[in-house]
Coordinates of C-alpha atoms in Angstrom, one line a residue:
M1 CA 126.3 69.8 105.3
R2 CA 127.7 69.4 101.8
I3 CA 125.7 70.3 98.6
L4 CA 126.5 69.6 95.0
L5 CA 125.3 72.4 92.7
V6 CA 125.2 71.4 89.0
E7 CA 124.5 74.6 87.0
D8 CA 126.1 75.9 83.7
D9 CA 125.2 79.5 84.3
H10 CA 128.3 80.7 86.2
S11 CA 126.8 83.9 87.5
L12 CA 123.7 82.2 88.9
A13 CA 125.7 79.2 90.2
Q14 CA 128.1 81.5 92.1
A15 CA 125.2 83.5 93.6
V16 CA 123.4 80.4 94.8
A17 CA 126.7 79.1 96.3
D18 CA 127.3 82.4 98.1
V19 CA 123.8 82.4 99.6
L20 CA 124.2 78.8 100.7
N21 CA 127.5 79.5 102.2
T22 CA 125.9 82.1 104.5
Q23 CA 123.6 79.2 105.7
H24 CA 126.7 77.2 106.6
Y25 CA 126.5 74.8 103.7
V26 CA 129.6 73.6 101.9
V27 CA 128.9 73.9 98.1
D28 CA 130.7 72.2 95.2
I29 CA 129.9 73.6 91.7
A30 CA 129.9 71.6 88.5
A31 CA 129.3 73.3 85.2
D32 CA 128.0 70.3 83.2
G33 CA 126.3 67.0 83.8
Q34 CA 129.4 64.9 83.3
D35 CA 131.4 66.9 85.9
G36 CA 128.4 66.6 88.3
W37 CA 128.4 62.8 87.8
E38 CA 132.1 62.5 88.5
L39 CA 131.9 64.6 91.7
A40 CA 128.9 62.6 92.9
E41 CA 130.9 59.4 92.5
V42 CA 133.9 60.6 94.6
C43 CA 132.2 62.8 97.2
S44 CA 129.4 62.3 99.7
Y45 CA 126.7 64.9 99.4
D46 CA 123.7 65.6 101.6
L47 CA 121.8 67.1 98.7
I48 CA 122.2 67.7 95.0
L49 CA 120.9 70.9 93.4
L50 CA 120.6 70.1 89.7
D51 CA 119.7 72.2 86.6
V52 CA 117.8 70.4 83.9
M53 CA 119.4 71.9 80.7
L54 CA 123.1 71.1 81.0
P55 CA 125.9 70.5 78.6
K56 CA 127.2 66.9 78.0
L57 CA 124.6 65.2 80.2
D58 CA 121.2 66.8 80.9
G59 CA 119.9 67.1 84.5
I60 CA 117.1 64.6 84.1
S61 CA 119.4 62.0 82.7
L62 CA 121.9 62.6 85.5
C63 CA 119.2 62.3 88.1
R64 CA 118.0 59.0 86.6
Q65 CA 121.6 57.7 86.4
L66 CA 122.2 58.6 90.1
R67 CA 119.1 56.8 91.2
Q68 CA 119.9 53.7 89.1
E69 CA 123.3 53.5 90.8
G70 CA 121.5 53.6 94.2
Y71 CA 122.3 57.1 95.4
Q72 CA 119.7 58.1 98.0
M73 CA 120.5 61.8 98.7
P74 CA 117.7 64.3 98.0
I75 CA 117.8 65.9 94.5
L76 CA 116.2 69.3 93.9
L77 CA 115.8 70.2 90.2
L78 CA 116.4 73.8 89.3
T79 CA 115.3 74.9 85.8
A80 CA 113.6 77.5 83.6
L81 CA 111.3 74.8 82.1
D82 CA 107.9 75.1 83.6
T83 CA 105.6 72.7 81.7
R84 CA 103.8 69.9 83.4
T85 CA 105.6 67.3 81.2
D86 CA 109.0 68.5 82.3
K87 CA 108.0 68.3 86.0
V88 CA 106.6 64.8 85.6
M89 CA 109.8 63.7 83.8
G90 CA 112.0 65.1 86.5
L91 CA 110.0 63.6 89.3
D92 CA 109.8 60.3 87.6
A93 CA 113.6 60.3 87.1
G94 CA 113.9 60.4 90.9
A95 CA 114.0 64.0 91.9
D96 CA 112.5 65.0 95.2
D97 CA 111.4 68.5 94.4
Y98 CA 111.3 71.1 91.6
V99 CA 112.0 74.8 91.6
V100 CA 111.4 76.9 88.5
K101 CA 113.6 79.8 87.4
P102 CA 113.4 82.7 88.1
F103 CA 113.3 81.8 91.7
D104 CA 113.3 83.6 95.1
F105 CA 116.5 82.8 97.0
Q106 CA 114.6 82.6 100.3
E107 CA 112.2 80.1 98.8
L108 CA 115.1 78.0 97.4
T109 CA 116.9 77.8 100.8
A110 CA 113.6 76.9 102.5
R111 CA 113.1 74.1 100.0
I112 CA 116.6 72.8 100.6
R113 CA 116.1 72.9 104.4
A114 CA 112.8 71.0 104.0
L115 CA 114.5 68.3 101.9
L116 CA 117.4 67.9 104.3
R117 CA 115.0 67.6 107.3
R118 CA 113.0 65.0 105.4
G119 CA 116.1 63.0 104.7
N120 CA 117.5 63.1 108.2
S121 CA 114.4 63.0 110.3
S122 CA 114.6 60.7 113.4
L123 CA 111.6 60.8 115.7
P124 CA 111.5 59.0 119.1
P125 CA 109.2 55.9 119.4
V126 CA 106.9 57.8 121.8
L127 CA 105.9 61.3 120.9
E128 CA 105.8 63.8 123.8
W129 CA 104.8 67.4 124.3
G130 CA 105.1 68.4 127.9
S131 CA 102.9 66.1 129.9
L132 CA 101.2 64.8 126.7
R133 CA 102.4 61.4 125.4
L134 CA 101.3 59.5 122.3
D135 CA 102.6 56.0 121.6
P136 CA 102.1 55.2 117.9
S137 CA 102.8 51.5 118.4
S138 CA 100.0 50.9 121.0
C139 CA 97.8 53.9 120.0
E140 CA 97.7 55.0 123.6
V141 CA 97.5 58.7 124.5
T142 CA 97.9 60.0 128.0
Y143 CA 98.1 63.4 129.6
G144 CA 100.0 63.1 132.9
S145 CA 98.7 59.8 134.1
Q146 CA 95.2 60.3 132.7
P147 CA 94.4 58.2 129.5
L148 CA 92.6 59.9 126.6
H149 CA 90.0 58.0 124.6
L150 CA 90.2 59.4 121.1
T151 CA 88.5 58.6 117.9
A152 CA 90.6 57.4 115.0
K153 CA 90.6 60.9 113.4
E154 CA 91.3 62.7 116.6
F155 CA 94.3 60.4 117.2
S156 CA 95.5 61.0 113.6
I157 CA 95.2 64.8 114.0
L158 CA 97.1 64.8 117.4
E159 CA 99.8 62.6 115.9
L160 CA 100.1 64.9 113.0
F161 CA 100.7 67.9 115.3
L162 CA 103.2 66.0 117.5
R163 CA 105.2 64.8 114.5
N164 CA 105.3 68.4 113.1
S165 CA 105.3 70.4 116.4
Q166 CA 106.6 73.6 114.8
R167 CA 104.2 73.7 111.9
V168 CA 100.9 75.5 111.6
F169 CA 98.3 73.4 109.7
S170 CA 95.3 74.9 108.0
R171 CA 92.1 72.9 107.8
S172 CA 92.7 72.1 104.2
A173 CA 96.2 71.0 105.0
I174 CA 94.9 68.6 107.6
I175 CA 92.5 67.1 105.1
D176 CA 95.3 66.7 102.6
Q177 CA 97.4 64.9 105.2
L178 CA 94.8 62.6 106.7
W179 CA 92.3 61.7 104.1
A180 CA 93.1 59.4 101.2
A181 CA 93.0 60.8 97.7
D182 CA 90.4 58.2 96.6
K183 CA 88.0 59.3 99.4
D184 CA 85.7 62.2 99.3
P185 CA 87.2 64.9 101.5
P186 CA 85.1 66.2 104.3
E187 CA 84.0 69.8 104.7
E188 CA 86.5 72.0 106.5
N189 CA 84.0 72.5 109.3
T190 CA 84.4 68.8 110.1
I191 CA 88.1 69.6 111.1
K192 CA 86.8 72.3 113.3
S193 CA 84.6 69.8 115.1
H194 CA 87.4 67.3 115.5
I195 CA 89.7 70.0 117.0
K196 CA 86.9 71.1 119.4
S197 CA 86.3 67.6 120.6
L198 CA 90.1 66.9 120.9
R199 CA 90.5 70.1 123.0
Q200 CA 87.6 69.1 125.3
K201 CA 89.1 65.7 125.9
L202 CA 92.6 67.2 126.6
K203 CA 91.0 69.7 129.1
A204 CA 89.1 66.9 130.9
A205 CA 92.5 65.1 131.4
G206 CA 94.0 68.2 132.9
A207 CA 95.5 70.1 130.0
N208 CA 94.8 73.7 129.0
Y209 CA 92.0 74.1 126.5
D210 CA 94.4 75.9 124.1
L211 CA 97.1 73.2 124.1
I212 CA 96.1 73.1 120.5
E213 CA 96.0 76.8 119.7
T214 CA 94.5 78.7 116.8
V215 CA 96.9 80.8 114.8
Y216 CA 94.4 83.4 113.5
G217 CA 94.2 83.4 109.7
L218 CA 96.5 80.4 109.4
G219 CA 95.3 77.3 111.2
Y220 CA 96.2 75.2 114.2
R221 CA 99.4 74.1 116.0
L222 CA 100.6 72.8 119.3
K223 CA 101.0 75.7 121.8
P224 CA 104.8 76.3 122.3
L225 CA 106.1 74.9 125.6
P226 CA 107.2 77.6 128.2
Q227 CA 110.9 76.8 127.8
E228 CA 110.6 77.2 124.0
Q229 CA 108.9 80.5 124.4
S230 CA 111.6 81.8 126.7
S231 CA 114.3 80.7 124.2
Q232 CA 112.8 82.6 121.3
T233 CA 114.5 85.8 122.1
T234 CA 117.9 84.2 122.4
E235 CA 117.5 82.6 119.0
E236 CA 116.3 85.7 117.2
E237 CA 119.6 87.5 117.0
P238 CA 121.6 84.7 115.3
F239 CA 118.7 84.1 112.9
L240 CA 118.5 87.8 111.9
A241 CA 122.3 87.9 111.5
Q242 CA 122.2 84.9 109.3
Q243 CA 119.4 86.5 107.2
Q244 CA 121.4 89.7 106.8
A245 CA 124.5 87.7 105.7
M246 CA 122.4 85.9 103.1
L247 CA 120.9 89.2 101.8
A248 CA 124.3 90.7 101.5
A249 CA 125.5 87.7 99.5
V250 CA 122.5 88.1 97.1
A251 CA 123.1 91.9 96.8
K252 CA 126.8 91.3 95.9
A253 CA 125.9 88.6 93.4
R254 CA 123.4 91.0 91.8
E255 CA 126.1 93.7 91.4
D256 CA 128.5 91.1 89.9
F257 CA 125.7 90.0 87.5
K258 CA 125.0 93.6 86.4
A259 CA 128.7 94.2 85.7
K260 CA 129.0 91.2 83.4
V261 CA 125.5 91.0 81.8
G262 CA 126.5 93.3 78.9
S263 CA 128.9 90.8 77.4
R264 CA 126.2 88.1 77.6
I265 CA 123.7 90.4 75.8
A266 CA 126.3 90.8 73.1
V267 CA 125.7 87.1 72.0
L268 CA 122.1 88.0 71.3
E269 CA 123.0 91.1 69.5
Q270 CA 125.5 89.2 67.4
A271 CA 122.7 86.8 66.4
T272 CA 120.3 89.7 65.3
N273 CA 123.1 91.3 63.3
A274 CA 123.8 87.9 61.6
L275 CA 120.1 87.6 60.7
T276 CA 120.2 91.1 59.1
Q277 CA 123.3 90.3 57.2
G278 CA 122.3 86.8 56.1
T279 CA 125.1 85.1 57.9
F280 CA 123.0 83.5 60.6
D281 CA 124.0 79.8 61.1
V282 CA 122.9 76.8 63.2
Q283 CA 125.7 77.1 65.7
L284 CA 125.0 80.8 66.4
R285 CA 121.3 80.1 66.8
L286 CA 122.1 77.4 69.3
D287 CA 124.5 79.6 71.2
A288 CA 122.0 82.5 71.3
E289 CA 119.2 80.3 72.4
Q290 CA 121.3 78.8 75.3
E291 CA 122.3 82.4 76.4
A292 CA 118.7 83.5 76.3
H293 CA 117.7 80.5 78.3
K294 CA 120.3 81.3 81.0
L295 CA 119.4 84.9 81.1
A296 CA 115.7 84.2 81.5
G297 CA 116.4 82.3 84.7
A298 CA 119.2 84.4 86.1
M299 CA 117.7 87.9 85.4
G300 CA 114.5 87.0 87.2
S301 CA 116.3 85.6 90.2
F302 CA 118.3 88.8 90.5
G303 CA 115.3 91.0 90.3
F304 CA 115.2 92.0 86.6
L305 CA 111.7 90.6 86.1
A306 CA 110.9 92.5 82.9
G307 CA 114.3 91.5 81.4
S308 CA 113.6 87.9 82.3
Q309 CA 110.4 87.9 80.4
L310 CA 112.0 89.4 77.4
A311 CA 114.8 86.8 77.5
Y312 CA 112.2 84.1 77.7
Q313 CA 110.5 85.4 74.6
I314 CA 113.8 85.6 72.7
E315 CA 114.5 81.9 73.7
Q316 CA 111.1 80.9 72.4
L317 CA 111.8 82.5 69.0
L318 CA 115.2 81.0 68.7
G319 CA 114.1 77.5 69.9
G320 CA 112.1 76.5 66.9
T321 CA 113.4 74.1 64.2
T322 CA 112.1 76.0 61.2
P323 CA 114.1 78.9 59.6
I324 CA 113.4 82.3 61.1
D325 CA 111.2 84.3 58.8
Q326 CA 111.3 88.1 58.2
A327 CA 108.6 88.9 60.8
Q328 CA 110.3 86.7 63.4
S329 CA 113.6 88.3 62.6
Q330 CA 112.1 91.8 63.1
R331 CA 110.5 90.7 66.4
L332 CA 113.8 89.3 67.6
C333 CA 115.6 92.5 66.9
E334 CA 112.9 94.5 68.8
L335 CA 113.2 92.2 71.8
V336 CA 117.0 92.4 72.0
K337 CA 116.8 96.2 71.8
E338 CA 114.2 96.3 74.5
L339 CA 116.3 94.0 76.7
Q340 CA 119.3 96.3 76.2
R341 CA 117.1 99.3 77.0
Q342 CA 115.7 97.7 80.2
L343 CA 119.2 97.0 81.4
E344 CA 120.4 100.6 80.7
E345 CA 117.5 102.0 82.7
T346 CA 118.2 99.6 85.5
H347 CA 121.8 100.8 85.7
T348 CA 120.6 104.3 86.2
Q349 CA 117.3 103.8 87.9
P350 CA 116.8 100.3 89.4
T351 CA 113.4 98.7 89.0
Y352 CA 114.0 96.1 91.7
V353 CA 114.2 96.2 95.4
E354 CA 116.9 94.7 97.6
P355 CA 115.9 91.2 98.6
V356 CA 114.6 90.5 102.2
A357 CA 113.1 87.7 104.1
S358 CA 110.4 87.2 101.6
K359 CA 108.9 88.5 98.3
Q360 CA 107.0 91.2 100.2
C361 CA 110.2 93.4 99.9
Q362 CA 108.8 94.7 96.6
N363 CA 105.5 95.8 98.1
V364 CA 104.2 98.9 99.8
L365 CA 101.7 98.9 102.7
L366 CA 99.6 102.0 103.4
L367 CA 98.7 101.9 107.1
I368 CA 95.9 104.2 108.2
S369 CA 95.4 104.3 112.0
D370 CA 95.7 106.8 114.9
D371 CA 96.5 104.1 117.4
P372 CA 100.3 104.8 118.1
K373 CA 100.9 101.5 119.8
V374 CA 99.5 99.5 116.9
V375 CA 101.3 101.6 114.3
E376 CA 104.6 101.3 116.1
Q377 CA 104.3 97.5 116.3
L378 CA 103.3 97.1 112.7
V379 CA 106.0 99.4 111.3
K380 CA 108.7 97.7 113.4
E381 CA 107.6 94.3 112.3
A382 CA 107.4 95.4 108.6
A383 CA 110.9 96.7 108.9
T384 CA 112.2 93.3 109.9
Q385 CA 110.5 91.8 106.9
G386 CA 111.6 94.5 104.5
M387 CA 108.1 95.8 103.6
Q388 CA 107.9 99.5 102.8
V389 CA 105.2 101.2 105.0
K390 CA 103.5 104.5 104.5
T391 CA 101.4 105.8 107.4
A392 CA 98.5 108.2 107.9
T393 CA 96.5 108.9 111.1
N394 CA 93.1 109.1 109.2
T395 CA 91.6 108.9 105.8
A396 CA 91.7 112.6 105.2
D397 CA 95.4 112.8 105.9
A398 CA 95.9 109.7 103.7
R399 CA 94.2 111.5 100.8
S400 CA 96.1 114.8 101.3
A401 CA 99.4 113.1 101.7
F402 CA 99.2 110.8 98.7
G403 CA 96.9 112.9 96.5
K404 CA 93.2 113.7 96.7
A405 CA 91.9 111.4 93.9
V406 CA 91.2 107.7 94.0
P407 CA 93.0 105.7 92.8
Q408 CA 95.9 108.2 92.4
A409 CA 96.1 108.6 96.1
F410 CA 96.8 105.0 96.7
A411 CA 98.2 103.8 93.3
S412 CA 101.7 103.4 94.8
S413 CA 100.3 101.1 97.5
D414 CA 100.0 97.4 96.9
V415 CA 97.7 96.9 99.9
V416 CA 96.0 99.1 102.5
L417 CA 95.5 98.3 106.2
L418 CA 92.7 100.4 107.5
D419 CA 91.7 101.0 111.1
L420 CA 87.9 101.3 111.2
C421 CA 88.1 103.3 114.4
C422 CA 90.3 106.1 113.1
P423 CA 89.1 109.7 113.3
Y424 CA 86.5 111.0 110.8
G425 CA 84.4 107.9 111.8
V426 CA 83.6 104.5 110.7
K427 CA 81.4 105.9 107.9
D428 CA 84.3 107.6 106.1
S429 CA 86.4 104.5 106.5
F430 CA 83.8 102.4 104.8
K431 CA 83.5 105.0 102.0
L432 CA 87.2 104.8 101.4
L433 CA 87.1 101.0 101.5
A434 CA 84.4 100.9 98.9
E435 CA 86.2 103.4 96.6
L436 CA 89.4 101.4 96.6
S437 CA 87.6 98.1 96.1
N438 CA 85.9 99.4 93.0
Q439 CA 89.0 100.4 91.2
T440 CA 90.3 98.6 88.2
P441 CA 92.3 96.7 89.3
P442 CA 90.9 96.8 92.8
I443 CA 93.3 97.9 95.6
P444 CA 93.1 95.3 98.3
V445 CA 92.1 96.6 101.7
L446 CA 92.3 94.7 105.0
V447 CA 90.5 96.3 108.0
F448 CA 91.4 95.9 111.6
T449 CA 89.3 96.9 114.6
D450 CA 88.8 96.1 118.3
Q451 CA 85.2 95.1 117.5
N452 CA 84.1 91.5 116.7
N453 CA 80.5 91.6 115.7
F454 CA 78.8 90.0 112.7
T455 CA 77.2 93.2 111.5
E456 CA 80.5 95.0 111.1
R457 CA 82.0 91.9 109.4
L458 CA 79.1 91.9 106.9
E459 CA 79.6 95.6 106.2
V460 CA 83.3 95.0 105.4
V461 CA 82.4 92.3 103.0
R462 CA 79.8 94.4 101.3
A463 CA 82.3 97.3 100.9
G464 CA 84.8 94.9 99.3
G465 CA 87.2 94.3 102.2
R466 CA 89.7 91.5 101.8
G467 CA 90.2 90.7 105.5
F468 CA 88.7 91.4 108.9
L469 CA 91.5 91.4 111.6
H470 CA 91.3 92.0 115.3
K471 CA 93.7 94.5 116.9
S472 CA 94.7 91.9 119.5
M473 CA 96.4 89.8 116.7
P474 CA 100.2 89.9 116.9
A475 CA 101.9 92.2 114.4
N476 CA 103.8 89.3 112.7
L477 CA 100.5 87.5 112.0
V478 CA 98.9 90.7 110.6
L479 CA 101.9 91.1 108.3
Q480 CA 101.7 87.4 107.3
L481 CA 98.1 87.9 106.2
V482 CA 99.0 91.1 104.3
T483 CA 101.7 89.1 102.5
Q484 CA 99.2 86.3 101.7
E485 CA 96.8 88.9 100.2
L486 CA 99.6 90.3 98.1
Q487 CA 100.5 86.9 96.8
H488 CA 96.9 86.1 96.0
L489 CA 96.3 89.3 94.1
T490 CA 99.6 89.7 92.2
T491 CA 98.8 90.0 88.5
S492 CA 102.4 90.0 87.3
E493 CA 102.4 86.2 87.9
A494 CA 99.0 85.6 86.4
R495 CA 99.0 83.7 83.1
V496 CA 96.1 84.1 80.8
M497 CA 95.5 82.0 77.6
A498 CA 93.0 83.4 75.0
V499 CA 91.6 81.2 72.2
D500 CA 89.7 83.0 69.4
D501 CA 89.8 82.6 65.6
D502 CA 89.5 86.4 65.2
Q503 CA 93.0 87.8 65.4
E504 CA 91.6 91.3 65.9
V505 CA 89.9 90.1 69.1
L506 CA 93.1 88.6 70.3
T507 CA 94.9 91.9 69.6
V508 CA 92.4 93.8 71.7
I509 CA 92.8 91.3 74.6
Q510 CA 96.6 91.6 74.4
K511 CA 96.4 95.4 74.5
L512 CA 94.1 95.3 77.5
L513 CA 95.9 92.6 79.6
E514 CA 99.6 93.0 79.0
P515 CA 99.8 96.6 80.4
K516 CA 98.1 95.3 83.5
G517 CA 101.0 92.9 84.1
F518 CA 99.4 89.6 82.9
K519 CA 101.4 87.0 81.0
L520 CA 99.4 86.3 77.9
T521 CA 99.5 83.7 75.2
T522 CA 97.0 83.7 72.3
L523 CA 95.8 81.0 69.9
C524 CA 93.8 81.2 66.7
D525 CA 93.8 77.5 65.8
P526 CA 91.9 75.4 68.4
R527 CA 93.5 72.2 67.1
R528 CA 96.7 73.2 68.9
F529 CA 94.8 73.9 72.1
W530 CA 96.1 71.0 74.3
D531 CA 99.8 71.5 73.4
V532 CA 99.6 75.2 74.1
L533 CA 97.6 74.6 77.3
T534 CA 100.0 72.1 78.8
E535 CA 103.1 74.1 77.8
F536 CA 101.9 77.5 78.9
S537 CA 100.1 76.3 82.1
P538 CA 97.7 79.3 82.4
D539 CA 95.9 80.5 85.5
L540 CA 92.8 81.5 83.5
L541 CA 91.4 80.6 80.1
L542 CA 89.4 82.9 77.7
L543 CA 87.4 81.1 75.1
D544 CA 85.4 82.1 72.0
V545 CA 82.3 80.0 71.4
E546 CA 82.2 79.6 67.6
M547 CA 85.5 78.6 66.0
P548 CA 86.4 76.3 63.1
Y549 CA 87.3 72.7 63.7
I550 CA 86.5 72.7 67.5
N551 CA 84.2 75.1 69.3
G552 CA 84.9 76.7 72.7
I553 CA 82.2 74.7 74.5
E554 CA 84.0 71.5 73.5
L555 CA 87.3 72.9 74.7
C556 CA 85.8 73.8 78.0
Q557 CA 84.5 70.2 78.4
V558 CA 88.0 68.8 77.6
V559 CA 89.4 71.0 80.4
R560 CA 86.8 70.0 82.9
N561 CA 87.2 66.3 82.1
D562 CA 90.9 66.4 83.1
P563 CA 91.6 66.1 86.9
H564 CA 94.7 68.5 86.6
W565 CA 92.8 71.3 84.8
S566 CA 89.3 70.8 86.2
G567 CA 89.7 73.8 88.5
L568 CA 91.0 76.2 85.9
P569 CA 88.8 79.3 85.7
V570 CA 87.2 79.6 82.2
L571 CA 85.6 82.8 80.8
F572 CA 83.7 82.8 77.5
L573 CA 83.7 85.8 75.1
T574 CA 80.8 85.6 72.7
V575 CA 78.5 87.6 70.5
H576 CA 75.8 85.0 71.2
T577 CA 73.7 86.0 74.2
Q578 CA 70.7 83.8 73.5
A579 CA 69.5 81.9 76.6
D580 CA 70.2 78.4 75.1
T581 CA 73.8 79.4 74.1
V582 CA 74.5 80.8 77.6
E583 CA 72.9 77.7 79.1
Q584 CA 75.2 75.5 77.1
I585 CA 78.3 77.5 78.1
F586 CA 77.6 77.2 81.8
A587 CA 76.5 73.5 81.5
A588 CA 80.0 72.8 80.0
G589 CA 81.5 74.2 83.2
A590 CA 82.3 77.8 82.4
D591 CA 82.8 80.3 85.3
D592 CA 81.7 83.4 83.5
C593 CA 80.4 84.7 80.1
I594 CA 81.2 88.1 78.7
S595 CA 79.5 89.5 75.6
K596 CA 81.3 91.0 72.6
P597 CA 82.3 93.7 71.8
I598 CA 84.7 93.7 74.7
V599 CA 84.3 96.4 77.3
D600 CA 87.7 97.2 78.8
S601 CA 86.7 97.6 82.5
K602 CA 84.3 94.7 82.4
L603 CA 86.8 92.2 81.1
I604 CA 89.6 93.3 83.5
N605 CA 87.3 93.2 86.5
R606 CA 85.8 89.8 85.6
I607 CA 89.4 88.4 85.3
F608 CA 90.5 89.9 88.5
N609 CA 87.5 88.7 90.4
R610 CA 87.8 85.2 89.0
L611 CA 91.5 85.0 89.9
Q612 CA 90.9 86.3 93.4
R613 CA 88.1 83.7 93.9
K614 CA 90.5 81.0 92.8
A615 CA 93.2 82.2 95.1
S616 CA 90.7 82.4 98.0
Q617 CA 90.1 78.6 97.7
T618 CA 93.7 78.1 99.0
R619 CA 93.6 80.6 101.8
P620 CA 94.2 79.4 105.3
P621 CA 91.1 79.5 107.6
A622 CA 90.4 82.7 109.5

């Protein structure tokens, strides 16, 4: 298949092209929107990968122009802009999907495959899965020669599985697919009841009860047919070879980028020198802003996450329309120097990890178990996914191997997988679980055991466990759940917006949150609240109660009244602890209320807990 890539950052464009080449795509590169338009006119493409900020003709205008001329190929926007308005503009212009820089190369290729499948899907008129047949035109379902009498929802669920036979659907995903947006969604247990009834009817017709199988921790899918199961091993080697080729292409692109990035930083250094000497002009400001914009996207995609954030801050300072004052000039110089320092450290001591099949390549799993078979399976599976694993046969060995104190013993681990049945007993395992869960930030622990009783499940919850897994689960599913937990609890991606008219309070919040990896923006003037909210797109909101012009309770009500932001976690910081004030805060829709003065551990723990609760709402069913 042929792909047109329109991207003005040569290093990033070449890296993306090299990765796509390993996936057997033919890639043409255009460095500006006008060249992209001319190539699209003369060549036939299966997909266009399109940056938004382009010279000559911007990406959104090019997308709109293509659609107006009747081009039907999928268009995937690729940009460092991450505001709701930009996404809406891009999608309204005719784009099919939107990926924000910095991006993960694996995710990008997965999005491309999804769009290409969508554009070329061709399903037979009658859907079949072994002896199961569903005719959408007549709404008839049979297994063998036996008809099945299904309810409307049972038919819809079965059709959904047949049309997506390789996909696992969580209960929430089934609701999203089969219930209209203007209807009140059912409880997830309703889906469980539909699945149970559907299985019983299939079994009565002669099918196995698990024709619709449960993928533990993820959801439901059609059970693979025997011939597909036997072919998995033959398909595995080519897939792994393709993955390795793609990773090699990314690694080479990263080395090329590292070799050339110094000359690109020189543009920013030239701008700071011009500011100091009083020779800073409009053209140099524009050049430096564009370079910072490109670096923010490229550096993050190549693994330089801290550098990417610094480049983004530089872009924000250069992007204004007003003259840069002395304080901003000083800040700009500091950011450029810090960016240079980060790159120098990276050349001698890399802060990134080689990319693998998913983002879990940057994570460390501590596995505590004395079951050699389980350990071997999990270590082997983790190796194929690029996850670093440390092992210990019991809790005592884990403490002595990694240090005796908590959390120092486990600080290098991103998640712990704990066998409740390991030596020293269940009691010691629960003691360790509770210690790790009470750290700031908490170290996530998933337990696995050959037991399956409610009492033990309850004890795990009370001790702070994040997951209860059975030893019979396949190793790949265990690692999937570990990865999901890591994704839910990653704070480096969490964005916090703090609104308070007291600058000293905002400074305290900044000193507390930024070292923990949070991305923070602060606001003193609540009149600018909506603009900053929509531009920054936070994961959590901190509000003061009493502020000039607009109070925090009113801001909370504004958030709750908007469908897009209604689920945003809101925490209040206030000196007013009277019952009527607290009642007003929670009546407005607040999630939590913390009294001033701010206590370090209390604020951090409340934020972590609220973000984890928000993430749990999107977890697949267990």
